[in-house]
Steps between C-alpha positions, in 0.01 A plus 500: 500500500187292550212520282321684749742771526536536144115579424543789739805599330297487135171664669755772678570609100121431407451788776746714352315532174199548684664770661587650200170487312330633817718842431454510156100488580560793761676667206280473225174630756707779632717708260609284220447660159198398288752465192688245739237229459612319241841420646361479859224212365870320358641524774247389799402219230848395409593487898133310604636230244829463683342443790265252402742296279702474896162387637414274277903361457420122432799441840203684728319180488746250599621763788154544634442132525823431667502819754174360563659139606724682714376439906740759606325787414282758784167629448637788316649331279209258464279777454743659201475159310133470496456921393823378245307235349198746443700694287627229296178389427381823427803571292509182288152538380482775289788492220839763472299662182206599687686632745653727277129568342325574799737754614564739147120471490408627856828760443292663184172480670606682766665776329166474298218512771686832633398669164156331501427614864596853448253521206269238612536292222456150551528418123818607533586234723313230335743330248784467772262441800384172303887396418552515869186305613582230193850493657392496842218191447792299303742488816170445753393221292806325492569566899115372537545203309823404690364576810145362459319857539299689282699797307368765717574277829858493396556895447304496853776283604764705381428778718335304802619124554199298560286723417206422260170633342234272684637634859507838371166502380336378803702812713381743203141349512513547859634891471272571201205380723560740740671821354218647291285517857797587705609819214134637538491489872802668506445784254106539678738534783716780398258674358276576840881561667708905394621580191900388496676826413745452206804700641579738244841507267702558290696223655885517388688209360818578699258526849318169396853288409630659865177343699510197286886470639455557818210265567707211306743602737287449778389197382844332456589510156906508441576767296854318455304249334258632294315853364221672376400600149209606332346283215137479308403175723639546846692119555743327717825395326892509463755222627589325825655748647388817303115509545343752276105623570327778329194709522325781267451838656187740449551861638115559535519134745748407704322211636493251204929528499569450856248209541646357180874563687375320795356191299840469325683534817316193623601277188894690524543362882411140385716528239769662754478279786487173321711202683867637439648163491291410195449759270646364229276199525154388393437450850599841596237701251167629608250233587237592170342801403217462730739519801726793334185684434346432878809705559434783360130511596551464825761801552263736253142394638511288860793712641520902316101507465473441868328760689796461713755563234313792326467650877890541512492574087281772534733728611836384294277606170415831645825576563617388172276695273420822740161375562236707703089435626284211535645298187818408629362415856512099557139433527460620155830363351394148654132504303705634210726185480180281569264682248320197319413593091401340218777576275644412164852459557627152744826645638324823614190280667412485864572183671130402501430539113835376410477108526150582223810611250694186573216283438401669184861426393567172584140367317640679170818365501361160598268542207790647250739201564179268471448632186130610593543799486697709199723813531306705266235439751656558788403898541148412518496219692762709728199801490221256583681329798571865638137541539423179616758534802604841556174646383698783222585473146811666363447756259803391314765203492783690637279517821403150397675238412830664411572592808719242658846372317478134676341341135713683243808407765446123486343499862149256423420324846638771713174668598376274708805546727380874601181401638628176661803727634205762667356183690827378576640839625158517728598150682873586513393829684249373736754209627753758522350725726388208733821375507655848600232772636806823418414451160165722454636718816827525288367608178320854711832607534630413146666207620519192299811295616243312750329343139765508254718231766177297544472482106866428467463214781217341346495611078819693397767254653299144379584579113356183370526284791137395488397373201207713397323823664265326695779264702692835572137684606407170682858519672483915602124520570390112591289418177458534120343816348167585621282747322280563818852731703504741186085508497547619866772747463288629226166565721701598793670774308244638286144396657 
């Protein structure tokens, strides 16, 4: 066996864990018992530390510099070694013990933020909050200082190769410059044009989970592959092989579930159509969370927002729930899916007031791993950034800032990636349907094969062939991210 082969056979078992973890995770958010915790935080750390004692095996280095020697090797392959030798770095910075740390302390705070968002009781969450940001600014300190990055550059890393703070504040200066005008046109705007009718429930579970179905069906999820569950935070998880996405349901809205079934749906077919020859390899994961999340915007807000799409929805959710009179008719569905508010909660927002939550998030967190700014401070700071760019203040901290699980989960630096994936999603779109005009005709009869093959030609299929998300944008759509395509989506759509 040469050395190269054997780092794919040690990253093949890597993968395995990964798998394993990924279905405990779907476990414990779905229907694990809360007196399972203790045991479940034992066993996702215990198996984290077998897998990074394998990555950080003192035989990977001496492999990776003699697979690296070898001339013999294809692109592929070439491609696997660099995204192998990412991980080792990343692996042999931040000690077994920490390991083990990190992940009890983001197991308890997770259990614990689900009791401190029901009673909106951020005190609650205090004490382990901090043990997981101490944690969490040990291992990016030690990745910085390996890597030459500031602490908060290398959790950007982790997520996003390449990616850093100084180019994501200039494309957040840039978006931050221009949404505060850009929200008041639009509301101005909608407030001259009707009243959207709110179509009127009760909205069953069963009837919502049978839509939600049928359009993941439509869209080209494998059911042989994967399901659908319900947790608090709708999320995209499970195994190769067995991808797992979730939603909440609301009987008095059915809107909020399916859109948050379609937005999954766009991160499950990544995950689903991945290069098969590879998917036990570094080089055959998803290229960053920018990408993966570009994904999922672009199915939920370019493609099922569409006036074409809602056109041939209109009618499917009329059917569905018995529907009768003007509220169900398309014209009025379509300004219901594009209604533009000023709202407390980020995974509800519009898709003009939702990059203002992103930015709010990623200057705290940037401050919190600084150390400039202090979790006992963070609800007020979070309160006085709300008004600054969304123009509310929430009445409480459950509506504030214990409303997402990415912090008490151990997921600092990820953010970023939802905005960046929105401005990504609008350049992947726009190069898709001028490489292949069926797309938008496609999508008015509910039709999404046209898209989902472009995106498996040019995103699902490249794994980590490129080396970062802009090489594989620059490769599908003929340059790096560029603001100015999701600024005119934006205007087009809702000016």
């Amino acid at each position: 066996m040469t050395a190269y082969q054997e780092l794919e056979r040690r990253h093949a078992r890597i993968a395995a864990i990964g798998d394993a973890l990924g279905i405990l995770g779907w476990d414990t958010q779905t229907i694990m018992p809360e007196g399972a915790n203790d045991g479940r935080a034992e066993q996702t750390a215990t198996l984290s530390v077998i897998a990074h004692e394998l990555a950080t095996d003192p035989r990977m280095g001496d492999l990776l510099a003699e697979a690296e020697g070898d001339g013999s090797l294809d692109a592929w392959q070439r491609a696997n070694l660099r995204e192998m030798r990412r991980h080792h770095i990343q692996a042999t910075a931040v000690p077994a013990d920490l390991v083990e740390a990190t992940s009890k302390a983001v197991s308890v705070c997770e259990m614990t933020w689900r009791a401190a968002r029901a009673k909106s009781d951020y005190a609650k969450l205090l004490p382990s909050l901090t043990e997981v940001l101490a944690r969490v600014r040990e291992g990016a300190e030690a990745l910085g200082s390996v890597m030459g990055i500031s602490a908060y550059d290398a959790l950007l890393d982790s997520h996003d190769p390449g990616a850093r703070a100084e180019r994501i504040d200039a494309l957040f200066a840039d978006l931050s410059g221009f949404l505060p005008d850009l929200i008041g046109r639009v509301l101005d705007k909608q407030a001259a044009a009707p009243a959207v009718t709110e179509p009127q429930g009760p909205f069953p579970v069963e009837k919502q989970r049978e839509l939600g179905v049928r359009m993941m069906e439509r869209l080209g999820f494998d059911f042989r592959r994967g399901r659908l569950d319900v947790s608090l935070h709708p999320f995209c998880g499970g195994a190769t092989g067995d991808v797992r996405i979730t939603t909440r349901y609301d009987e008095a809205n059915f809107t909020d579930a399916l859109m948050g079934i379609l937005h999954e749906t766009g991160h499950a077919l990544y995950e689903q159509n991945r290069p098969a020859a590879w998917l036990t390899q570094p080089v055959g994961q998803s290229r960053g969370m920018a990408v993966h999340e570009s994904q999922s915007l672009l199915m939920e807000m370019q493609a099922c927002r569409s006036a074409e799409f809602i056109t041939w929805l209109a009618p499917v959710v009329r059917e569905t729930f018995g529907g009768e009179g003007p509220a169900w008719e398309a014209d009025n569905l379509r300004r219901l899916y594009s209604r533009v508010e000023r709202g407390f909660i980020r995974v509800n927002a519009d898709e003009v007031t939702y990059p203002a939550h992103i930015i709010l998030r990623y200057r705290l967190e940037k401050a919190l791993v600084a150390g400039d700014l202090t979790l006992p401070d963070l609800p007020g700071a979070w309160n006085d950034g709300m008004a600054e760019l969304v123009g509310v203040v929430p009445p409480n901290d459950r509506l504030g800032c214990l409303q997402d699980i990415h912090w008490p989960g151990g997921g600092w630096g990820y953010f970023p990636s939802y905005t960046l994936g929105a401005m990504t999603a609008a350049q992947l779109f726009d190069a898709a349907r001028t490489a292949d005009p069926e797309i938008v005709p496609a999508l008015s009869r509910g039709e999404f094969a046209p898209l989902v093959n472009w995106l498996r030609v040019n995103v699902h299929e490249t794994g980590c062939f490129y080396a970062s998300g802009d090489d594989l944008l620059t490769a599908a759509t003929g340059r790096p991210l560029d603001a100015s395509v999701f600024k005119r989506h934006l205007e087009r759509r809702y000016l």
